[in-house]
Amino acid sequence: NVTTEKMSLAMSSVSYRMSWRNRPPSSSRFTNINHRPYKRCMAVRSAEAGVPTCTIEVATLSDTLPPVVTESGEILRKALLANKVELYNGLWAKTMNCGGAGNCGTCLVEVVTDGGILSERTDNEQRKLKGKPATWRLACQTLVGDGESSGTCSIKTAPK
């Protein structure tokens, strides 16, 4: 019986260690504005499920990209990166960005037309963009739609 108890104790500690290693990663030290788990931007899934979608027309320094279609209520940064839009310009911005926490200001975009679907500036944006034009936004702090409405907006990356 002693051997059986040692075996069961050893097995329980192994299963504990395995579950500890395989658990989902804890939240990062940075908080996000919506405190919800990451969800992929998939226009096909949205259309099938009846979820409202928003269209984002994107212009870069060099050209205009195809429109990005995303679920209503998605964060602008996630939608752009999921559709391979070059949001960060320069090596420093690509490597030293804050990952969407709103601390660095490298995901700056200019809103050309709002379409009434973009969220208001957050307090974090007000502090970071003090003295900048009102049309400039941080993509990591901007929600596209409210989860119930559809619409179209137009943005430019890397405003000067």
Short mmCIF file of N, CA and C in Angstrom, two decimals:
data_model
loop_
_atom_site.label_atom_id
_atom_site.label_comp_id
_atom_site.label_asym_id
_atom_site.label_seq_id
_atom_site.Cartn_x
_atom_site.Cartn_y
_atom_site.Cartn_z
N ASN A 1 0.81 -1.20 0.00
CA ASN A 1 0.00 0.00 0.00
C ASN A 1 0.86 1.27 0.00
N VAL A 2 1.98 1.23 0.65
CA VAL A 2 2.87 2.39 0.70
C VAL A 2 3.36 2.72 -0.70
N THR A 3 3.69 1.70 -1.46
CA THR A 3 4.15 1.90 -2.83
C THR A 3 3.03 2.48 -3.69
N THR A 4 1.83 2.01 -3.49
CA THR A 4 0.68 2.51 -4.25
C THR A 4 0.43 3.98 -3.91
N GLU A 5 0.54 4.34 -2.63
CA GLU A 5 0.34 5.73 -2.25
C GLU A 5 1.42 6.62 -2.85
N LYS A 6 2.68 6.16 -2.84
CA LYS A 6 3.76 6.94 -3.45
C LYS A 6 3.54 7.11 -4.94
N MET A 7 3.07 6.04 -5.60
CA MET A 7 2.80 6.11 -7.04
C MET A 7 1.69 7.12 -7.33
N SER A 8 0.60 7.07 -6.56
CA SER A 8 -0.51 7.99 -6.81
C SER A 8 -0.09 9.42 -6.51
N LEU A 9 0.72 9.62 -5.46
CA LEU A 9 1.23 10.95 -5.15
C LEU A 9 2.12 11.45 -6.27
N ALA A 10 2.98 10.60 -6.77
CA ALA A 10 3.87 10.98 -7.87
C ALA A 10 3.06 11.28 -9.13
N MET A 11 2.04 10.49 -9.41
CA MET A 11 1.21 10.71 -10.60
C MET A 11 0.44 12.02 -10.48
N SER A 12 -0.07 12.31 -9.28
CA SER A 12 -0.83 13.55 -9.12
C SER A 12 0.08 14.76 -9.30
N SER A 13 1.33 14.69 -8.81
CA SER A 13 2.23 15.82 -8.99
C SER A 13 2.64 15.96 -10.45
N VAL A 14 2.78 14.84 -11.17
CA VAL A 14 3.09 14.91 -12.59
C VAL A 14 1.93 15.55 -13.35
N SER A 15 0.71 15.11 -13.05
CA SER A 15 -0.43 15.68 -13.76
C SER A 15 -0.58 17.16 -13.41
N TYR A 16 -0.26 17.53 -12.15
CA TYR A 16 -0.31 18.94 -11.78
C TYR A 16 0.70 19.74 -12.58
N ARG A 17 1.92 19.20 -12.67
CA ARG A 17 2.96 19.90 -13.43
C ARG A 17 2.57 20.01 -14.89
N MET A 18 2.01 18.97 -15.44
CA MET A 18 1.62 19.01 -16.85
C MET A 18 0.51 20.04 -17.06
N SER A 19 -0.48 20.06 -16.17
CA SER A 19 -1.55 21.03 -16.35
C SER A 19 -1.02 22.44 -16.14
N TRP A 20 -0.05 22.61 -15.21
CA TRP A 20 0.53 23.93 -15.00
C TRP A 20 1.26 24.40 -16.25
N ARG A 21 1.99 23.49 -16.90
CA ARG A 21 2.74 23.86 -18.10
C ARG A 21 1.82 24.12 -19.28
N ASN A 22 0.72 23.42 -19.34
CA ASN A 22 -0.18 23.55 -20.49
C ASN A 22 -1.30 24.55 -20.28
N ARG A 23 -1.30 25.24 -19.15
CA ARG A 23 -2.37 26.20 -18.92
C ARG A 23 -2.20 27.38 -19.86
N PRO A 24 -3.28 28.09 -20.14
CA PRO A 24 -3.15 29.26 -21.01
C PRO A 24 -2.28 30.31 -20.35
N PRO A 25 -1.57 31.11 -21.13
CA PRO A 25 -0.69 32.13 -20.54
C PRO A 25 -1.50 33.13 -19.74
N SER A 26 -0.91 33.57 -18.64
CA SER A 26 -1.60 34.56 -17.82
C SER A 26 -1.60 35.90 -18.54
N SER A 27 -2.46 36.77 -18.10
CA SER A 27 -2.54 38.08 -18.75
C SER A 27 -1.21 38.79 -18.62
N SER A 28 -0.90 39.57 -19.61
CA SER A 28 0.39 40.26 -19.60
C SER A 28 0.36 41.36 -18.56
N ARG A 29 1.51 41.94 -18.32
CA ARG A 29 1.56 43.02 -17.34
C ARG A 29 0.90 44.28 -17.86
N PHE A 30 0.65 44.32 -19.17
CA PHE A 30 -0.05 45.46 -19.74
C PHE A 30 -1.53 45.12 -19.84
N THR A 31 -2.37 46.08 -19.61
CA THR A 31 -3.80 45.83 -19.75
C THR A 31 -4.29 46.47 -21.03
N ASN A 32 -5.33 45.92 -21.56
CA ASN A 32 -5.90 46.42 -22.79
C ASN A 32 -7.23 47.08 -22.48
N ILE A 33 -7.75 47.86 -23.40
CA ILE A 33 -8.94 48.64 -23.11
C ILE A 33 -10.18 47.78 -23.00
N ASN A 34 -10.20 46.61 -23.60
CA ASN A 34 -11.44 45.85 -23.59
C ASN A 34 -11.40 44.62 -22.69
N HIS A 35 -10.27 44.24 -22.16
CA HIS A 35 -10.13 43.13 -21.23
C HIS A 35 -10.87 41.88 -21.69
N ARG A 36 -10.76 41.53 -22.94
CA ARG A 36 -11.39 40.31 -23.42
C ARG A 36 -10.36 39.49 -24.16
N PRO A 37 -10.56 38.20 -24.29
CA PRO A 37 -9.57 37.37 -24.97
C PRO A 37 -9.47 37.72 -26.45
N TYR A 38 -8.30 37.43 -27.00
CA TYR A 38 -8.06 37.70 -28.41
C TYR A 38 -9.01 36.89 -29.27
N LYS A 39 -9.59 37.51 -30.25
CA LYS A 39 -10.39 36.77 -31.22
C LYS A 39 -9.95 37.15 -32.61
N ARG A 40 -9.92 36.18 -33.49
CA ARG A 40 -9.41 36.40 -34.83
C ARG A 40 -10.37 37.22 -35.66
N CYS A 41 -9.83 37.99 -36.58
CA CYS A 41 -10.63 38.81 -37.46
C CYS A 41 -10.93 38.00 -38.72
N MET A 42 -12.09 37.45 -38.79
CA MET A 42 -12.43 36.61 -39.94
C MET A 42 -13.77 37.07 -40.50
N ALA A 43 -13.73 37.76 -41.62
CA ALA A 43 -14.95 38.28 -42.22
C ALA A 43 -15.88 37.15 -42.65
N VAL A 44 -15.33 36.03 -43.09
CA VAL A 44 -16.16 34.92 -43.54
C VAL A 44 -16.97 34.37 -42.37
N ARG A 45 -16.31 34.16 -41.23
CA ARG A 45 -17.00 33.66 -40.06
C ARG A 45 -18.05 34.67 -39.60
N SER A 46 -17.75 35.94 -39.68
CA SER A 46 -18.68 36.97 -39.26
C SER A 46 -19.92 36.97 -40.12
N ALA A 47 -19.74 36.84 -41.42
CA ALA A 47 -20.88 36.86 -42.32
C ALA A 47 -21.77 35.64 -42.09
N GLU A 48 -21.15 34.49 -41.84
CA GLU A 48 -21.93 33.29 -41.61
C GLU A 48 -22.70 33.35 -40.31
N ALA A 49 -22.10 33.91 -39.28
CA ALA A 49 -22.72 33.94 -37.97
C ALA A 49 -23.70 35.09 -37.81
N GLY A 50 -23.76 35.99 -38.77
CA GLY A 50 -24.66 37.13 -38.69
C GLY A 50 -24.13 38.26 -37.83
N VAL A 51 -22.84 38.25 -37.53
CA VAL A 51 -22.22 39.31 -36.73
C VAL A 51 -21.99 40.52 -37.64
N PRO A 52 -22.31 41.73 -37.18
CA PRO A 52 -22.08 42.91 -38.02
C PRO A 52 -20.60 43.08 -38.34
N THR A 53 -20.31 43.52 -39.53
CA THR A 53 -18.92 43.74 -39.94
C THR A 53 -18.68 45.20 -40.27
N CYS A 54 -17.44 45.60 -40.17
CA CYS A 54 -17.02 46.96 -40.50
C CYS A 54 -15.92 46.88 -41.55
N THR A 55 -15.92 47.83 -42.46
CA THR A 55 -14.92 47.89 -43.51
C THR A 55 -13.98 49.05 -43.23
N ILE A 56 -12.69 48.77 -43.32
CA ILE A 56 -11.67 49.79 -43.08
C ILE A 56 -10.88 49.98 -44.37
N GLU A 57 -10.94 51.16 -44.94
CA GLU A 57 -10.15 51.49 -46.13
C GLU A 57 -8.82 52.03 -45.65
N VAL A 58 -7.72 51.41 -46.12
CA VAL A 58 -6.39 51.73 -45.61
C VAL A 58 -5.53 52.33 -46.71
N ALA A 59 -4.91 53.47 -46.41
CA ALA A 59 -3.94 54.09 -47.30
C ALA A 59 -2.60 54.16 -46.56
N THR A 60 -1.53 53.79 -47.25
CA THR A 60 -0.20 53.88 -46.66
C THR A 60 0.55 55.02 -47.33
N LEU A 61 1.82 55.17 -46.98
CA LEU A 61 2.62 56.23 -47.60
C LEU A 61 2.76 56.03 -49.10
N SER A 62 2.81 54.77 -49.54
CA SER A 62 3.08 54.51 -50.94
C SER A 62 1.84 54.21 -51.77
N ASP A 63 0.83 53.57 -51.21
CA ASP A 63 -0.34 53.20 -52.01
C ASP A 63 -1.56 52.95 -51.15
N THR A 64 -2.67 52.61 -51.82
CA THR A 64 -3.90 52.26 -51.14
C THR A 64 -4.04 50.75 -51.15
N LEU A 65 -4.36 50.17 -50.01
CA LEU A 65 -4.49 48.72 -49.87
C LEU A 65 -5.94 48.29 -50.05
N PRO A 66 -6.15 47.00 -50.29
CA PRO A 66 -7.54 46.52 -50.36
C PRO A 66 -8.23 46.74 -49.01
N PRO A 67 -9.54 46.93 -49.02
CA PRO A 67 -10.26 47.18 -47.76
C PRO A 67 -10.13 46.00 -46.79
N VAL A 68 -10.07 46.32 -45.52
CA VAL A 68 -10.02 45.31 -44.46
C VAL A 68 -11.42 45.18 -43.89
N VAL A 69 -11.94 43.96 -43.86
CA VAL A 69 -13.27 43.70 -43.30
C VAL A 69 -13.07 42.96 -41.98
N THR A 70 -13.69 43.48 -40.92
CA THR A 70 -13.53 42.90 -39.59
C THR A 70 -14.85 42.90 -38.85
N GLU A 71 -14.91 42.13 -37.78
CA GLU A 71 -16.10 42.10 -36.94
C GLU A 71 -16.26 43.45 -36.24
N SER A 72 -17.49 43.86 -36.05
CA SER A 72 -17.76 45.06 -35.30
C SER A 72 -17.36 44.84 -33.85
N GLY A 73 -16.67 45.81 -33.25
CA GLY A 73 -16.20 45.70 -31.87
C GLY A 73 -14.75 45.26 -31.76
N GLU A 74 -14.07 45.07 -32.88
CA GLU A 74 -12.68 44.62 -32.88
C GLU A 74 -11.75 45.82 -32.68
N ILE A 75 -10.58 45.58 -32.12
CA ILE A 75 -9.57 46.63 -31.96
C ILE A 75 -8.90 46.86 -33.32
N LEU A 76 -8.72 48.10 -33.68
CA LEU A 76 -8.17 48.46 -34.98
C LEU A 76 -6.80 47.83 -35.22
N ARG A 77 -5.94 47.83 -34.24
CA ARG A 77 -4.59 47.25 -34.39
C ARG A 77 -4.67 45.76 -34.75
N LYS A 78 -5.52 45.02 -34.04
CA LYS A 78 -5.66 43.59 -34.31
C LYS A 78 -6.19 43.34 -35.71
N ALA A 79 -7.15 44.13 -36.12
CA ALA A 79 -7.73 43.96 -37.46
C ALA A 79 -6.69 44.23 -38.54
N LEU A 80 -5.88 45.27 -38.36
CA LEU A 80 -4.87 45.61 -39.37
C LEU A 80 -3.76 44.56 -39.42
N LEU A 81 -3.27 44.15 -38.26
CA LEU A 81 -2.20 43.16 -38.24
C LEU A 81 -2.67 41.80 -38.74
N ALA A 82 -3.91 41.42 -38.45
CA ALA A 82 -4.45 40.15 -38.93
C ALA A 82 -4.56 40.12 -40.44
N ASN A 83 -4.72 41.29 -41.05
CA ASN A 83 -4.82 41.38 -42.50
C ASN A 83 -3.51 41.84 -43.14
N LYS A 84 -2.42 41.72 -42.39
CA LYS A 84 -1.06 41.98 -42.87
C LYS A 84 -0.84 43.40 -43.39
N VAL A 85 -1.48 44.37 -42.73
CA VAL A 85 -1.24 45.78 -43.04
C VAL A 85 0.00 46.21 -42.28
N GLU A 86 0.93 46.87 -42.94
CA GLU A 86 2.18 47.33 -42.33
C GLU A 86 1.87 48.55 -41.46
N LEU A 87 1.66 48.29 -40.18
CA LEU A 87 1.27 49.33 -39.24
C LEU A 87 2.48 50.06 -38.66
N TYR A 88 3.54 49.31 -38.40
CA TYR A 88 4.74 49.88 -37.78
C TYR A 88 5.77 50.20 -38.84
N ASN A 89 6.25 51.44 -38.84
CA ASN A 89 7.24 51.88 -39.83
C ASN A 89 8.58 52.07 -39.15
N GLY A 90 9.60 51.46 -39.73
CA GLY A 90 10.94 51.57 -39.19
C GLY A 90 11.26 50.40 -38.28
N LEU A 91 12.53 50.10 -38.18
CA LEU A 91 12.99 48.97 -37.39
C LEU A 91 12.69 49.16 -35.90
N TRP A 92 12.88 50.38 -35.39
CA TRP A 92 12.62 50.63 -33.98
C TRP A 92 11.16 50.36 -33.64
N ALA A 93 10.24 50.86 -34.45
CA ALA A 93 8.81 50.68 -34.17
C ALA A 93 8.40 49.22 -34.25
N LYS A 94 9.02 48.47 -35.17
CA LYS A 94 8.67 47.06 -35.32
C LYS A 94 9.15 46.23 -34.14
N THR A 95 10.30 46.58 -33.58
CA THR A 95 10.86 45.77 -32.51
C THR A 95 10.55 46.29 -31.12
N MET A 96 10.32 47.58 -30.97
CA MET A 96 10.16 48.16 -29.64
C MET A 96 8.74 48.61 -29.33
N ASN A 97 7.75 48.18 -30.12
CA ASN A 97 6.38 48.58 -29.81
C ASN A 97 5.89 47.87 -28.56
N CYS A 98 4.87 48.41 -27.93
CA CYS A 98 4.40 47.89 -26.63
C CYS A 98 3.43 46.73 -26.77
N GLY A 99 3.14 46.28 -27.97
CA GLY A 99 2.26 45.13 -28.15
C GLY A 99 0.79 45.44 -27.96
N GLY A 100 0.42 46.68 -28.05
CA GLY A 100 -1.00 47.03 -27.97
C GLY A 100 -1.45 47.56 -26.63
N ALA A 101 -0.54 47.93 -25.77
CA ALA A 101 -0.91 48.43 -24.45
C ALA A 101 -1.14 49.93 -24.42
N GLY A 102 -0.80 50.62 -25.50
CA GLY A 102 -1.00 52.07 -25.56
C GLY A 102 0.09 52.87 -24.88
N ASN A 103 1.28 52.28 -24.72
CA ASN A 103 2.36 52.96 -24.01
C ASN A 103 3.37 53.64 -24.92
N CYS A 104 3.47 53.24 -26.19
CA CYS A 104 4.58 53.72 -27.00
C CYS A 104 4.19 54.75 -28.08
N GLY A 105 3.02 54.63 -28.65
CA GLY A 105 2.60 55.56 -29.70
C GLY A 105 3.09 55.21 -31.08
N THR A 106 3.61 54.00 -31.29
CA THR A 106 4.13 53.63 -32.62
C THR A 106 3.04 53.16 -33.58
N CYS A 107 1.84 52.89 -33.09
CA CYS A 107 0.75 52.42 -33.97
C CYS A 107 -0.15 53.58 -34.37
N LEU A 108 0.42 54.73 -34.53
CA LEU A 108 -0.31 55.94 -34.84
C LEU A 108 -0.93 55.86 -36.24
N VAL A 109 -2.21 56.22 -36.35
CA VAL A 109 -2.90 56.29 -37.64
C VAL A 109 -3.66 57.61 -37.70
N GLU A 110 -3.97 58.02 -38.92
CA GLU A 110 -4.79 59.21 -39.12
C GLU A 110 -6.14 58.78 -39.65
N VAL A 111 -7.20 59.23 -39.02
CA VAL A 111 -8.55 58.90 -39.45
C VAL A 111 -8.97 59.91 -40.51
N VAL A 112 -9.19 59.42 -41.73
CA VAL A 112 -9.62 60.30 -42.82
C VAL A 112 -11.13 60.49 -42.74
N THR A 113 -11.88 59.39 -42.70
CA THR A 113 -13.33 59.46 -42.49
C THR A 113 -13.69 58.49 -41.37
N ASP A 114 -14.45 58.96 -40.42
CA ASP A 114 -14.80 58.18 -39.24
C ASP A 114 -15.95 57.21 -39.52
N GLY A 115 -16.94 57.66 -40.21
CA GLY A 115 -18.10 56.82 -40.50
C GLY A 115 -18.95 56.54 -39.27
N GLY A 116 -18.63 57.18 -38.15
CA GLY A 116 -19.38 56.98 -36.93
C GLY A 116 -19.18 55.63 -36.27
N ILE A 117 -18.14 54.88 -36.69
CA ILE A 117 -17.96 53.54 -36.13
C ILE A 117 -16.74 53.43 -35.23
N LEU A 118 -15.91 54.46 -35.16
CA LEU A 118 -14.73 54.39 -34.30
C LEU A 118 -15.06 54.93 -32.92
N SER A 119 -14.44 54.33 -31.91
CA SER A 119 -14.67 54.75 -30.53
C SER A 119 -14.06 56.13 -30.29
N GLU A 120 -14.46 56.73 -29.19
CA GLU A 120 -13.89 58.02 -28.79
C GLU A 120 -12.47 57.80 -28.28
N ARG A 121 -11.68 58.86 -28.23
CA ARG A 121 -10.32 58.77 -27.69
C ARG A 121 -10.36 58.37 -26.22
N THR A 122 -9.49 57.46 -25.84
CA THR A 122 -9.39 57.06 -24.44
C THR A 122 -8.53 58.06 -23.68
N ASP A 123 -8.51 57.96 -22.36
CA ASP A 123 -7.66 58.84 -21.54
C ASP A 123 -6.20 58.63 -21.88
N ASN A 124 -5.84 57.39 -22.15
CA ASN A 124 -4.46 57.07 -22.52
C ASN A 124 -4.09 57.77 -23.83
N GLU A 125 -5.01 57.76 -24.79
CA GLU A 125 -4.75 58.45 -26.06
C GLU A 125 -4.65 59.95 -25.84
N GLN A 126 -5.49 60.50 -24.99
CA GLN A 126 -5.44 61.94 -24.72
C GLN A 126 -4.06 62.35 -24.20
N ARG A 127 -3.49 61.52 -23.31
CA ARG A 127 -2.16 61.81 -22.77
C ARG A 127 -1.08 61.65 -23.83
N LYS A 128 -1.13 60.56 -24.59
CA LYS A 128 -0.08 60.28 -25.58
C LYS A 128 -0.12 61.24 -26.76
N LEU A 129 -1.30 61.65 -27.15
CA LEU A 129 -1.45 62.47 -28.36
C LEU A 129 -1.73 63.94 -28.04
N LYS A 130 -1.31 64.37 -26.88
CA LYS A 130 -1.50 65.76 -26.49
C LYS A 130 -0.76 66.67 -27.47
N GLY A 131 -1.45 67.64 -28.03
CA GLY A 131 -0.86 68.56 -28.98
C GLY A 131 -0.86 68.06 -30.42
N LYS A 132 -1.34 66.85 -30.65
CA LYS A 132 -1.42 66.29 -32.01
C LYS A 132 -2.82 66.57 -32.58
N PRO A 133 -2.97 66.49 -33.91
CA PRO A 133 -4.30 66.72 -34.50
C PRO A 133 -5.35 65.74 -33.96
N ALA A 134 -6.59 66.18 -33.91
CA ALA A 134 -7.68 65.36 -33.37
C ALA A 134 -7.95 64.14 -34.23
N THR A 135 -7.48 64.15 -35.47
CA THR A 135 -7.72 63.00 -36.36
C THR A 135 -6.71 61.88 -36.14
N TRP A 136 -5.68 62.11 -35.36
CA TRP A 136 -4.68 61.07 -35.10
C TRP A 136 -5.16 60.19 -33.95
N ARG A 137 -5.00 58.88 -34.12
CA ARG A 137 -5.44 57.91 -33.12
C ARG A 137 -4.37 56.84 -32.93
N LEU A 138 -4.39 56.17 -31.78
CA LEU A 138 -3.57 54.98 -31.55
C LEU A 138 -4.41 53.78 -31.96
N ALA A 139 -3.91 52.99 -32.89
CA ALA A 139 -4.68 51.86 -33.39
C ALA A 139 -4.98 50.84 -32.29
N CYS A 140 -4.09 50.73 -31.31
CA CYS A 140 -4.28 49.75 -30.24
C CYS A 140 -5.36 50.16 -29.25
N GLN A 141 -5.78 51.41 -29.27
CA GLN A 141 -6.78 51.91 -28.34
C GLN A 141 -8.11 52.22 -29.02
N THR A 142 -8.21 51.97 -30.31
CA THR A 142 -9.39 52.34 -31.07
C THR A 142 -10.23 51.11 -31.39
N LEU A 143 -11.49 51.14 -31.00
CA LEU A 143 -12.42 50.07 -31.35
C LEU A 143 -13.14 50.42 -32.64
N VAL A 144 -13.29 49.43 -33.51
CA VAL A 144 -14.01 49.62 -34.77
C VAL A 144 -15.40 49.05 -34.57
N GLY A 145 -16.40 49.89 -34.50
CA GLY A 145 -17.77 49.45 -34.25
C GLY A 145 -17.99 49.20 -32.77
N ASP A 146 -19.25 48.93 -32.44
CA ASP A 146 -19.60 48.69 -31.04
C ASP A 146 -20.13 47.28 -30.81
N GLY A 147 -19.96 46.41 -31.79
CA GLY A 147 -20.44 45.04 -31.68
C GLY A 147 -21.82 44.85 -32.25
N GLU A 148 -22.53 45.93 -32.51
CA GLU A 148 -23.89 45.84 -33.03
C GLU A 148 -24.07 46.56 -34.36
N SER A 149 -23.22 47.53 -34.65
CA SER A 149 -23.38 48.34 -35.86
C SER A 149 -22.36 47.98 -36.92
N SER A 150 -22.69 48.30 -38.16
CA SER A 150 -21.78 48.12 -39.29
C SER A 150 -21.48 49.48 -39.88
N GLY A 151 -20.42 49.56 -40.67
CA GLY A 151 -20.08 50.81 -41.31
C GLY A 151 -18.73 50.76 -41.98
N THR A 152 -18.30 51.91 -42.46
CA THR A 152 -17.04 52.03 -43.18
C THR A 152 -16.27 53.24 -42.65
N CYS A 153 -14.97 53.07 -42.50
CA CYS A 153 -14.11 54.20 -42.14
C CYS A 153 -12.87 54.14 -43.03
N SER A 154 -12.12 55.21 -43.04
CA SER A 154 -10.92 55.29 -43.86
C SER A 154 -9.79 55.84 -43.01
N ILE A 155 -8.61 55.18 -43.09
CA ILE A 155 -7.46 55.62 -42.30
C ILE A 155 -6.21 55.67 -43.15
N LYS A 156 -5.20 56.42 -42.65
CA LYS A 156 -3.87 56.45 -43.23
C LYS A 156 -2.90 55.99 -42.16
N THR A 157 -1.96 55.12 -42.53
CA THR A 157 -0.93 54.71 -41.58
C THR A 157 0.22 55.69 -41.61
N ALA A 158 0.95 55.78 -40.53
CA ALA A 158 2.13 56.63 -40.40
C ALA A 158 1.88 58.08 -40.82
N PRO A 159 1.00 58.79 -40.11
CA PRO A 159 0.75 60.19 -40.47
C PRO A 159 1.98 61.06 -40.18
N LYS A 160 2.13 62.10 -40.94
CA LYS A 160 3.26 63.04 -40.76
C LYS A 160 2.70 64.42 -40.50
#
